Amino acid sequence: MATLTNSLDRLLGYQLRRASTVMMADLARELAELDMRPAEVTTLLVIAENPDCSQSEVGEALSIKRANMVPIISRLMDRDLVARTRVDGRSHALRVTAAGEAVVREAWARIAMHEARFTDQLDSARLDALIAVLQVIRDAQRAD
Amino acid sequence: MATLTNSLDRLLGYQLRRASTVMMADLARELAELDMRPAEVTTLLVIAENPDCSQSEVGEALSIKRANMVPIISRLMDRDLVARTRVDGRSHALRVTAAGEAVVREAWARIAMHEARFTDQLDSARLDALIAVLQVIRDAQRAD
DNA sequence: CCGGGATTGCTATCGGCGATAGCTGTTCTA
DNA sequence: TAGAACAGCTATCGCCGATAGCAATCCCGG
């Protein structure tokens, strides 16, 4: 099968998408062993770092819409990884449970392995520069 | 609403995902005006660059599975942007129609505008370095 | 102090894209 | 010529993002 030419390879957006897909697939495989999805894990980690935060705050930090946070938090609570207590009539304070803390540690370990699989091929100066540039792109989000 | 701390921001995979999502959303908005989805457009552009290629070849070039190519090609053919002729009992030769060529030009123009919106904030040395690094990550795909 | 706007969490539903399993028919090859 | 490999296809699932709209609650300015 002949290899096709593909000028999309010169595009930032396209390369970003391809690279991101590859890393996401690897991460998903890694986290599947904890029976967790990437979005659940990121949510759990943010709650661990910010005890008593609210659902909206987590969503804001991760760019996950309020509506989409609901099933994520539900699943975390069903598994007793996260607990919440009412703060006022609208919002809850989220906290990671003891069982949750164990998963947090496991997840970080797996994430570290996953990251290393890719960053090992990059020198650390290049890596830092890359992450900085990605942050710029991320922040270029259109307000509309 | 307090801003939460988020050490995920230091992770390559996470930043990649966020940046990619932002660019994809922008691209989707841009291409929606042609009533096309990103995957359809990339497919169309690859066919334009490689007349008489097969569906599998396009899929290979774009990392789209054979099964997922089917509805994409169907839609392109329904809109008469792509035509195919039987090559042998199994495969077809794909070509962009005249109408398709017009869309190809439109799409490239829109993609250029989309890309510029992000690359304008980067100097070109940084950009080339970024694209090169992304290619490395992309190629790090696990064989399994 | 009260009424209207903002906030929080929620339901329901859609859209896009990737993945898998498995089928048919065809072609290649040992 | 039989079995492996290949091309296209159906059907279906999973994950993530987005929208529209609801109910309860809170907050603030008049």
mmCIF file of C-alpha atoms (C1' of nucleotides) in Angstrom:
data_model
loop_
_atom_site.group_PDB
_atom_site.id
_atom_site.type_symbol
_atom_site.label_atom_id
_atom_site.label_comp_id
_atom_site.label_asym_id
_atom_site.label_seq_id
_atom_site.Cartn_x
_atom_site.Cartn_y
_atom_site.Cartn_z
ATOM 1 C CA MET A 1 0.000 0.000 0.000
ATOM 2 C CA ALA A 2 1.588 3.256 -1.130
ATOM 3 C CA THR A 3 2.094 5.940 1.468
ATOM 4 C CA LEU A 4 0.074 9.008 0.645
ATOM 5 C CA THR A 5 1.231 12.591 0.784
ATOM 6 C CA ASN A 6 -0.471 14.602 3.452
ATOM 7 C CA SER A 7 0.145 18.289 3.802
ATOM 8 C CA LEU A 8 -2.017 18.363 6.883
ATOM 9 C CA ASP A 9 1.104 17.240 8.677
ATOM 10 C CA ARG A 10 2.372 20.799 8.439
ATOM 11 C CA LEU A 11 -0.593 22.146 10.379
ATOM 12 C CA LEU A 12 -0.372 22.872 14.067
ATOM 13 C CA GLY A 13 -3.971 21.992 14.763
ATOM 14 C CA TYR A 14 -3.780 18.694 12.996
ATOM 15 C CA GLN A 15 -0.550 17.594 14.643
ATOM 16 C CA LEU A 16 -1.932 18.673 17.975
ATOM 17 C CA ARG A 17 -4.975 16.548 17.475
ATOM 18 C CA ARG A 18 -3.020 13.493 16.412
ATOM 19 C CA ALA A 19 -0.529 13.755 19.244
ATOM 20 C CA SER A 20 -3.275 14.347 21.753
ATOM 21 C CA THR A 21 -5.228 11.335 20.534
ATOM 22 C CA VAL A 22 -2.189 9.106 20.884
ATOM 23 C CA MET A 23 -1.503 10.252 24.419
ATOM 24 C CA MET A 24 -5.150 10.062 25.415
ATOM 25 C CA ALA A 25 -5.420 6.505 24.197
ATOM 26 C CA ASP A 26 -2.347 5.567 26.187
ATOM 27 C CA LEU A 27 -3.670 7.288 29.292
ATOM 28 C CA ALA A 28 -7.051 5.651 28.937
ATOM 29 C CA ARG A 29 -5.393 2.242 28.748
ATOM 30 C CA GLU A 30 -3.380 3.025 31.842
ATOM 31 C CA LEU A 31 -6.344 4.256 33.861
ATOM 32 C CA ALA A 32 -8.644 1.499 32.703
ATOM 33 C CA GLU A 33 -6.765 -0.723 35.134
ATOM 34 C CA LEU A 34 -8.207 1.400 37.909
ATOM 35 C CA ASP A 35 -11.562 1.195 36.148
ATOM 36 C CA MET A 36 -11.498 4.943 35.710
ATOM 37 C CA ARG A 37 -11.815 7.246 32.773
ATOM 38 C CA PRO A 38 -9.493 10.180 32.238
ATOM 39 C CA ALA A 39 -12.150 12.769 33.046
ATOM 40 C CA GLU A 40 -12.987 11.043 36.316
ATOM 41 C CA VAL A 41 -9.375 10.901 37.352
ATOM 42 C CA THR A 42 -8.647 14.529 36.584
ATOM 43 C CA THR A 43 -11.726 15.463 38.570
ATOM 44 C CA LEU A 44 -10.631 13.327 41.490
ATOM 45 C CA LEU A 45 -7.149 14.831 41.476
ATOM 46 C CA VAL A 46 -8.420 18.385 41.457
ATOM 47 C CA ILE A 47 -10.730 17.669 44.371
ATOM 48 C CA ALA A 48 -7.824 16.093 46.245
ATOM 49 C CA GLU A 49 -5.805 19.253 45.746
ATOM 50 C CA ASN A 50 -8.657 21.549 46.684
ATOM 51 C CA PRO A 51 -10.641 20.147 49.581
ATOM 52 C CA ASP A 52 -14.124 21.575 50.022
ATOM 53 C CA CYS A 53 -14.294 22.965 46.540
ATOM 54 C CA SER A 54 -17.574 22.940 44.658
ATOM 55 C CA GLN A 55 -18.590 21.086 41.547
ATOM 56 C CA SER A 56 -18.688 24.271 39.500
ATOM 57 C CA GLU A 57 -15.213 25.215 40.610
ATOM 58 C CA VAL A 58 -13.809 21.888 39.508
ATOM 59 C CA GLY A 59 -15.604 22.219 36.223
ATOM 60 C CA GLU A 60 -14.169 25.686 35.760
ATOM 61 C CA ALA A 61 -10.636 24.471 36.468
ATOM 62 C CA LEU A 62 -10.918 21.598 34.006
ATOM 63 C CA SER A 63 -13.126 23.269 31.416
ATOM 64 C CA ILE A 64 -15.861 20.754 31.997
ATOM 65 C CA LYS A 65 -19.376 22.119 31.732
ATOM 66 C CA ARG A 66 -21.621 21.980 34.767
ATOM 67 C CA ALA A 67 -23.939 19.547 33.056
ATOM 68 C CA ASN A 68 -21.105 17.191 32.253
ATOM 69 C CA MET A 69 -19.715 17.258 35.776
ATOM 70 C CA VAL A 70 -22.854 15.657 37.177
ATOM 71 C CA PRO A 71 -22.330 12.053 36.035
ATOM 72 C CA ILE A 72 -18.614 12.286 36.828
ATOM 73 C CA ILE A 73 -19.231 13.324 40.429
ATOM 74 C CA SER A 74 -22.021 10.753 40.721
ATOM 75 C CA ARG A 75 -19.721 7.968 39.747
ATOM 76 C CA LEU A 76 -16.996 9.141 42.109
ATOM 77 C CA MET A 77 -19.498 9.246 44.947
ATOM 78 C CA ASP A 78 -21.008 5.884 44.076
ATOM 79 C CA ARG A 79 -17.569 4.398 44.478
ATOM 80 C CA ASP A 80 -16.978 6.255 47.722
ATOM 81 C CA LEU A 81 -13.938 8.035 46.378
ATOM 82 C CA VAL A 82 -15.494 11.436 46.967
ATOM 83 C CA ALA A 83 -17.960 12.651 49.559
ATOM 84 C CA ARG A 84 -19.832 15.893 49.734
ATOM 85 C CA THR A 85 -21.537 17.960 52.368
ATOM 86 C CA ARG A 86 -24.031 20.720 51.839
ATOM 87 C CA VAL A 87 -22.590 24.187 52.168
ATOM 88 C CA ASP A 88 -25.709 26.122 51.393
ATOM 89 C CA GLY A 89 -28.902 25.413 49.554
ATOM 90 C CA ARG A 90 -27.173 25.260 46.203
ATOM 91 C CA SER A 91 -23.665 23.994 46.546
ATOM 92 C CA HIS A 92 -21.740 21.152 48.093
ATOM 93 C CA ALA A 93 -18.220 20.941 49.470
ATOM 94 C CA LEU A 94 -16.348 18.088 47.846
ATOM 95 C CA ARG A 95 -13.731 16.003 49.604
ATOM 96 C CA VAL A 96 -11.772 12.912 48.743
ATOM 97 C CA THR A 97 -12.444 10.000 51.084
ATOM 98 C CA ALA A 98 -9.785 7.731 52.558
ATOM 99 C CA ALA A 99 -10.474 5.182 49.850
ATOM 100 C CA GLY A 100 -10.242 8.016 47.381
ATOM 101 C CA GLU A 101 -6.811 9.037 48.617
ATOM 102 C CA ALA A 102 -5.498 5.576 47.846
ATOM 103 C CA VAL A 103 -6.816 5.862 44.310
ATOM 104 C CA VAL A 104 -5.296 9.323 44.023
ATOM 105 C CA ARG A 105 -1.877 7.884 44.798
ATOM 106 C CA GLU A 106 -2.351 5.000 42.378
ATOM 107 C CA ALA A 107 -3.531 7.370 39.687
ATOM 108 C CA TRP A 108 -0.564 9.684 40.081
ATOM 109 C CA ALA A 109 1.791 6.754 39.812
ATOM 110 C CA ARG A 110 0.150 5.579 36.629
ATOM 111 C CA ILE A 111 0.047 9.059 35.171
ATOM 112 C CA ALA A 112 3.762 9.435 35.885
ATOM 113 C CA MET A 113 4.496 6.222 34.002
ATOM 114 C CA HIS A 114 2.300 7.292 31.150
ATOM 115 C CA GLU A 115 3.932 10.704 30.897
ATOM 116 C CA ALA A 116 7.400 9.228 31.078
ATOM 117 C CA ARG A 117 6.660 7.008 28.106
ATOM 118 C CA PHE A 118 6.468 10.147 26.002
ATOM 119 C CA THR A 119 8.640 12.702 27.732
ATOM 120 C CA ASP A 120 11.563 10.291 27.843
ATOM 121 C CA GLN A 121 12.074 11.062 24.197
ATOM 122 C CA LEU A 122 12.355 14.792 24.865
ATOM 123 C CA ASP A 123 15.000 16.783 26.675
ATOM 124 C CA SER A 124 13.590 18.708 29.585
ATOM 125 C CA ALA A 125 14.187 22.165 28.126
ATOM 126 C CA ARG A 126 12.206 21.186 25.070
ATOM 127 C CA LEU A 127 9.500 19.746 27.253
ATOM 128 C CA ASP A 128 9.096 22.861 29.375
ATOM 129 C CA ALA A 129 8.987 25.007 26.265
ATOM 130 C CA LEU A 130 6.368 22.715 24.766
ATOM 131 C CA ILE A 131 4.142 22.869 27.805
ATOM 132 C CA ALA A 132 4.454 26.643 27.926
ATOM 133 C CA VAL A 133 3.439 26.975 24.293
ATOM 134 C CA LEU A 134 0.496 24.645 24.780
ATOM 135 C CA GLN A 135 -0.678 26.822 27.609
ATOM 136 C CA VAL A 136 -0.610 29.825 25.279
ATOM 137 C CA ILE A 137 -2.717 27.987 22.740
ATOM 138 C CA ARG A 138 -5.110 26.872 25.405
ATOM 139 C CA ASP A 139 -5.552 30.412 26.656
ATOM 140 C CA ALA A 140 -6.266 31.629 23.129
ATOM 141 C CA GLN A 141 -9.762 30.249 23.522
ATOM 142 C CA ARG A 142 -12.221 32.489 21.773
ATOM 143 C CA ALA A 143 -14.517 34.362 24.078
ATOM 144 C CA ASP A 144 -17.331 34.734 21.518
ATOM 145 C CA MET B 1 -15.381 31.824 42.832
ATOM 146 C CA ALA B 2 -11.869 31.018 43.991
ATOM 147 C CA THR B 3 -9.443 29.729 41.395
ATOM 148 C CA LEU B 4 -8.334 26.233 42.210
ATOM 149 C CA THR B 5 -4.817 24.890 42.103
ATOM 150 C CA ASN B 6 -4.314 22.301 39.422
ATOM 151 C CA SER B 7 -1.052 20.463 39.090
ATOM 152 C CA LEU B 8 -2.335 18.737 35.990
ATOM 153 C CA ASP B 9 -1.222 21.883 34.225
ATOM 154 C CA ARG B 10 2.323 20.623 34.505
ATOM 155 C CA LEU B 11 1.533 17.473 32.530
ATOM 156 C CA LEU B 12 2.264 17.199 28.855
ATOM 157 C CA GLY B 13 -0.685 14.952 28.115
ATOM 158 C CA TYR B 14 -3.133 17.175 29.876
ATOM 159 C CA GLN B 15 -1.948 20.380 28.250
ATOM 160 C CA LEU B 16 -1.947 18.650 24.914
ATOM 161 C CA ARG B 17 -5.521 17.614 25.373
ATOM 162 C CA ARG B 18 -6.675 21.052 26.446
ATOM 163 C CA ALA B 19 -4.866 22.824 23.635
ATOM 164 C CA SER B 20 -6.127 20.330 21.104
ATOM 165 C CA THR B 21 -9.704 20.701 22.301
ATOM 166 C CA VAL B 22 -9.519 24.464 21.961
ATOM 167 C CA MET B 23 -8.163 24.289 18.433
ATOM 168 C CA MET B 24 -10.597 21.573 17.402
ATOM 169 C CA ALA B 25 -13.548 23.604 18.619
ATOM 170 C CA ASP B 26 -12.321 26.588 16.645
ATOM 171 C CA LEU B 27 -11.803 24.484 13.547
ATOM 172 C CA ALA B 28 -15.206 22.888 13.863
ATOM 173 C CA ARG B 29 -16.809 26.311 14.060
ATOM 174 C CA GLU B 30 -14.921 27.413 10.981
ATOM 175 C CA LEU B 31 -15.817 24.341 8.942
ATOM 176 C CA ALA B 32 -19.416 24.281 10.081
ATOM 177 C CA GLU B 33 -19.956 27.155 7.661
ATOM 178 C CA LEU B 34 -19.203 24.700 4.869
ATOM 179 C CA ASP B 35 -21.466 22.219 6.611
ATOM 180 C CA MET B 36 -18.510 19.905 7.052
ATOM 181 C CA ARG B 37 -16.937 18.189 9.995
ATOM 182 C CA PRO B 38 -13.193 18.160 10.544
ATOM 183 C CA ALA B 39 -12.852 14.473 9.727
ATOM 184 C CA GLU B 40 -14.709 14.921 6.454
ATOM 185 C CA VAL B 41 -12.540 17.823 5.441
ATOM 186 C CA THR B 42 -9.263 16.102 6.232
ATOM 187 C CA THR B 43 -10.466 13.132 4.229
ATOM 188 C CA LEU B 44 -11.419 15.337 1.310
ATOM 189 C CA LEU B 45 -8.066 17.103 1.355
ATOM 190 C CA VAL B 46 -6.100 13.868 1.369
ATOM 191 C CA ILE B 47 -8.087 12.542 -1.569
ATOM 192 C CA ALA B 48 -7.472 15.805 -3.423
ATOM 193 C CA GLU B 49 -3.745 15.379 -2.900
ATOM 194 C CA ASN B 50 -3.756 11.718 -3.860
ATOM 195 C CA PRO B 51 -6.078 11.089 -6.775
ATOM 196 C CA ASP B 52 -7.149 7.479 -7.230
ATOM 197 C CA CYS B 53 -6.201 6.465 -3.749
ATOM 198 C CA SER B 54 -8.300 3.923 -1.890
ATOM 199 C CA GLN B 55 -10.391 4.294 1.205
ATOM 200 C CA SER B 56 -7.997 2.204 3.260
ATOM 201 C CA GLU B 57 -5.056 4.316 2.177
ATOM 202 C CA VAL B 58 -6.777 7.488 3.288
ATOM 203 C CA GLY B 59 -7.653 5.849 6.561
ATOM 204 C CA GLU B 60 -4.061 4.803 7.031
ATOM 205 C CA ALA B 61 -2.788 8.311 6.354
ATOM 206 C CA LEU B 62 -5.208 9.882 8.809
ATOM 207 C CA SER B 63 -5.324 7.106 11.377
ATOM 208 C CA ILE B 64 -8.985 6.556 10.772
ATOM 209 C CA LYS B 65 -10.134 2.957 11.017
ATOM 210 C CA ARG B 66 -11.626 1.320 7.942
ATOM 211 C CA ALA B 67 -15.001 1.038 9.645
ATOM 212 C CA ASN B 68 -15.058 4.724 10.460
ATOM 213 C CA MET B 69 -14.100 5.767 6.956
ATOM 214 C CA VAL B 70 -17.313 4.352 5.534
ATOM 215 C CA PRO B 71 -19.794 7.004 6.666
ATOM 216 C CA ILE B 72 -17.274 9.757 5.912
ATOM 217 C CA ILE B 73 -16.847 8.655 2.308
ATOM 218 C CA SER B 74 -20.593 8.090 1.989
ATOM 219 C CA ARG B 75 -21.312 11.632 2.980
ATOM 220 C CA LEU B 76 -18.670 13.027 0.640
ATOM 221 C CA MET B 77 -20.157 11.016 -2.222
ATOM 222 C CA ASP B 78 -23.734 11.962 -1.350
ATOM 223 C CA ARG B 79 -22.712 15.584 -1.722
ATOM 224 C CA ASP B 80 -20.875 14.874 -4.951
ATOM 225 C CA LEU B 81 -17.595 16.121 -3.612
ATOM 226 C CA VAL B 82 -15.927 12.772 -4.206
ATOM 227 C CA ALA B 83 -16.523 10.106 -6.827
ATOM 228 C CA ARG B 84 -15.166 6.604 -6.977
ATOM 229 C CA THR B 85 -14.620 4.000 -9.635
ATOM 230 C CA ARG B 86 -14.066 0.313 -9.103
ATOM 231 C CA VAL B 87 -10.464 -0.752 -9.422
ATOM 232 C CA ASP B 88 -10.911 -4.400 -8.667
ATOM 233 C CA GLY B 89 -13.461 -6.456 -6.826
ATOM 234 C CA ARG B 90 -12.468 -5.036 -3.492
ATOM 235 C CA SER B 91 -11.291 -1.490 -3.816
ATOM 236 C CA HIS B 92 -12.285 1.803 -5.348
ATOM 237 C CA ALA B 93 -10.238 4.678 -6.704
ATOM 238 C CA LEU B 94 -11.288 7.939 -5.074
ATOM 239 C CA ARG B 95 -11.248 11.281 -6.822
ATOM 240 C CA VAL B 96 -12.422 14.743 -5.956
ATOM 241 C CA THR B 97 -15.108 16.060 -8.303
ATOM 242 C CA ALA B 98 -15.190 19.560 -9.768
ATOM 243 C CA ALA B 99 -17.612 20.613 -7.056
ATOM 244 C CA GLY B 100 -15.265 18.985 -4.594
ATOM 245 C CA GLU B 101 -12.313 21.035 -5.799
ATOM 246 C CA ALA B 102 -14.194 24.228 -5.015
ATOM 247 C CA VAL B 103 -14.814 23.003 -1.493
ATOM 248 C CA VAL B 104 -11.166 22.014 -1.188
ATOM 249 C CA ARG B 105 -10.146 25.574 -1.943
ATOM 250 C CA GLU B 106 -12.684 27.006 0.466
ATOM 251 C CA ALA B 107 -11.589 24.594 3.151
ATOM 252 C CA TRP B 108 -7.926 25.431 2.783
ATOM 253 C CA ALA B 109 -8.725 29.124 3.066
ATOM 254 C CA ARG B 110 -10.691 28.566 6.240
ATOM 255 C CA ILE B 111 -8.055 26.306 7.701
ATOM 256 C CA ALA B 112 -5.426 28.952 7.027
ATOM 257 C CA MET B 113 -7.463 31.533 8.893
ATOM 258 C CA HIS B 114 -8.033 29.136 11.736
ATOM 259 C CA GLU B 115 -4.354 28.256 12.002
ATOM 260 C CA ALA B 116 -3.323 31.894 11.850
ATOM 261 C CA ARG B 117 -5.530 32.694 14.798
ATOM 262 C CA PHE B 118 -3.236 30.556 16.922
ATOM 263 C CA THR B 119 0.131 30.647 15.219
ATOM 264 C CA ASP B 120 0.090 34.438 15.140
ATOM 265 C CA GLN B 121 0.994 34.333 18.799
ATOM 266 C CA LEU B 122 4.063 32.211 18.151
ATOM 267 C CA ASP B 123 7.292 33.015 16.382
ATOM 268 C CA SER B 124 7.935 30.727 13.477
ATOM 269 C CA ALA B 125 10.981 29.014 14.953
ATOM 270 C CA ARG B 126 8.936 28.059 17.981
ATOM 271 C CA LEU B 127 6.141 26.878 15.755
ATOM 272 C CA ASP B 128 8.341 24.618 13.651
ATOM 273 C CA ALA B 129 9.903 23.176 16.790
ATOM 274 C CA LEU B 130 6.464 22.567 18.230
ATOM 275 C CA ILE B 131 5.211 20.756 15.155
ATOM 276 C CA ALA B 132 8.341 18.618 15.068
ATOM 277 C CA VAL B 133 7.932 17.607 18.686
ATOM 278 C CA LEU B 134 4.273 16.784 18.165
ATOM 279 C CA GLN B 135 5.263 14.516 15.330
ATOM 280 C CA VAL B 136 7.611 12.670 17.681
ATOM 281 C CA ILE B 137 4.827 12.168 20.198
ATOM 282 C CA ARG B 138 2.476 11.031 17.498
ATOM 283 C CA ASP B 139 4.965 8.469 16.265
ATOM 284 C CA ALA B 140 5.435 7.142 19.794
ATOM 285 C CA GLN B 141 2.159 5.290 19.373
ATOM 286 C CA ARG B 142 2.351 1.994 21.144
ATOM 287 C CA ALA B 143 2.327 -0.993 18.856
ATOM 288 C CA ASP B 144 0.782 -3.420 21.363
ATOM 289 C "C1'" DC C 1 -37.523 43.758 52.883
ATOM 290 C "C1'" DC C 2 -38.426 42.175 48.604
ATOM 291 C "C1'" DG C 3 -38.152 41.077 43.720
ATOM 292 C "C1'" DG C 4 -35.301 40.170 39.810
ATOM 293 C "C1'" DG C 5 -31.047 38.454 38.318
ATOM 294 C "C1'" DA C 6 -27.321 35.383 39.070
ATOM 295 C "C1'" DT C 7 -25.693 30.910 40.715
ATOM 296 C "C1'" DT C 8 -25.708 25.743 41.507
ATOM 297 C "C1'" DG C 9 -26.835 21.426 40.423
ATOM 298 C "C1'" DC C 10 -29.565 18.745 37.626
ATOM 299 C "C1'" DT C 11 -32.145 16.122 33.445
ATOM 300 C "C1'" DA C 12 -32.367 15.048 28.788
ATOM 301 C "C1'" DT C 13 -30.426 14.822 24.579
ATOM 302 C "C1'" DC C 14 -27.415 15.488 20.764
ATOM 303 C "C1'" DG C 15 -22.953 15.426 17.922
ATOM 304 C "C1'" DG C 16 -18.314 13.981 16.741
ATOM 305 C "C1'" DC C 17 -14.933 10.755 16.774
ATOM 306 C "C1'" DG C 18 -12.554 6.541 18.012
ATOM 307 C "C1'" DA C 19 -12.880 1.378 18.865
ATOM 308 C "C1'" DT C 20 -14.358 -3.518 18.367
ATOM 309 C "C1'" DA C 21 -16.528 -7.626 16.400
ATOM 310 C "C1'" DG C 22 -17.746 -9.800 12.691
ATOM 311 C "C1'" DC C 23 -19.624 -10.334 7.828
ATOM 312 C "C1'" DT C 24 -18.959 -10.758 2.503
ATOM 313 C "C1'" DG C 25 -16.518 -10.890 -1.414
ATOM 314 C "C1'" DT C 26 -12.094 -10.679 -3.680
ATOM 315 C "C1'" DT C 27 -7.231 -11.286 -4.451
ATOM 316 C "C1'" DC C 28 -2.798 -13.085 -3.483
ATOM 317 C "C1'" DT C 29 0.271 -16.771 -2.511
ATOM 318 C "C1'" DA C 30 2.465 -21.056 -0.883
ATOM 319 C "C1'" DT D 1 -6.312 -24.649 -5.300
ATOM 320 C "C1'" DA D 2 -6.862 -23.805 -0.320
ATOM 321 C "C1'" DG D 3 -6.050 -20.621 3.113
ATOM 322 C "C1'" DA D 4 -4.373 -16.114 4.395
ATOM 323 C "C1'" DA D 5 -4.717 -11.369 3.678
ATOM 324 C "C1'" DC D 6 -7.267 -7.459 2.176
ATOM 325 C "C1'" DA D 7 -11.166 -3.964 1.148
ATOM 326 C "C1'" DG D 8 -15.342 -2.356 2.272
ATOM 327 C "C1'" DC D 9 -19.197 -2.731 5.056
ATOM 328 C "C1'" DT D 10 -22.850 -3.158 9.243
ATOM 329 C "C1'" DA D 11 -23.845 -2.671 13.898
ATOM 330 C "C1'" DT D 12 -22.817 -1.080 18.130
ATOM 331 C "C1'" DC D 13 -20.380 0.829 21.926
ATOM 332 C "C1'" DG D 14 -17.657 4.362 24.834
ATOM 333 C "C1'" DC D 15 -15.894 8.879 25.896
ATOM 334 C "C1'" DC D 16 -16.164 13.530 25.851
ATOM 335 C "C1'" DG D 17 -18.078 18.038 24.703
ATOM 336 C "C1'" DA D 18 -22.276 21.029 23.873
ATOM 337 C "C1'" DT D 19 -27.038 22.919 24.340
ATOM 338 C "C1'" DA D 20 -31.596 23.841 26.321
ATOM 339 C "C1'" DG D 21 -34.066 24.308 29.987
ATOM 340 C "C1'" DC D 22 -35.762 23.396 35.038
ATOM 341 C "C1'" DA D 23 -35.929 24.109 40.269
ATOM 342 C "C1'" DA D 24 -34.049 25.739 44.255
ATOM 343 C "C1'" DT D 25 -31.386 29.070 46.374
ATOM 344 C "C1'" DC D 26 -28.723 33.154 47.125
ATOM 345 C "C1'" DC D 27 -27.536 37.945 46.555
ATOM 346 C "C1'" DC D 28 -28.116 42.722 45.862
ATOM 347 C "C1'" DG D 29 -30.173 47.278 44.799
ATOM 348 C "C1'" DG D 30 -34.061 50.071 45.280
#
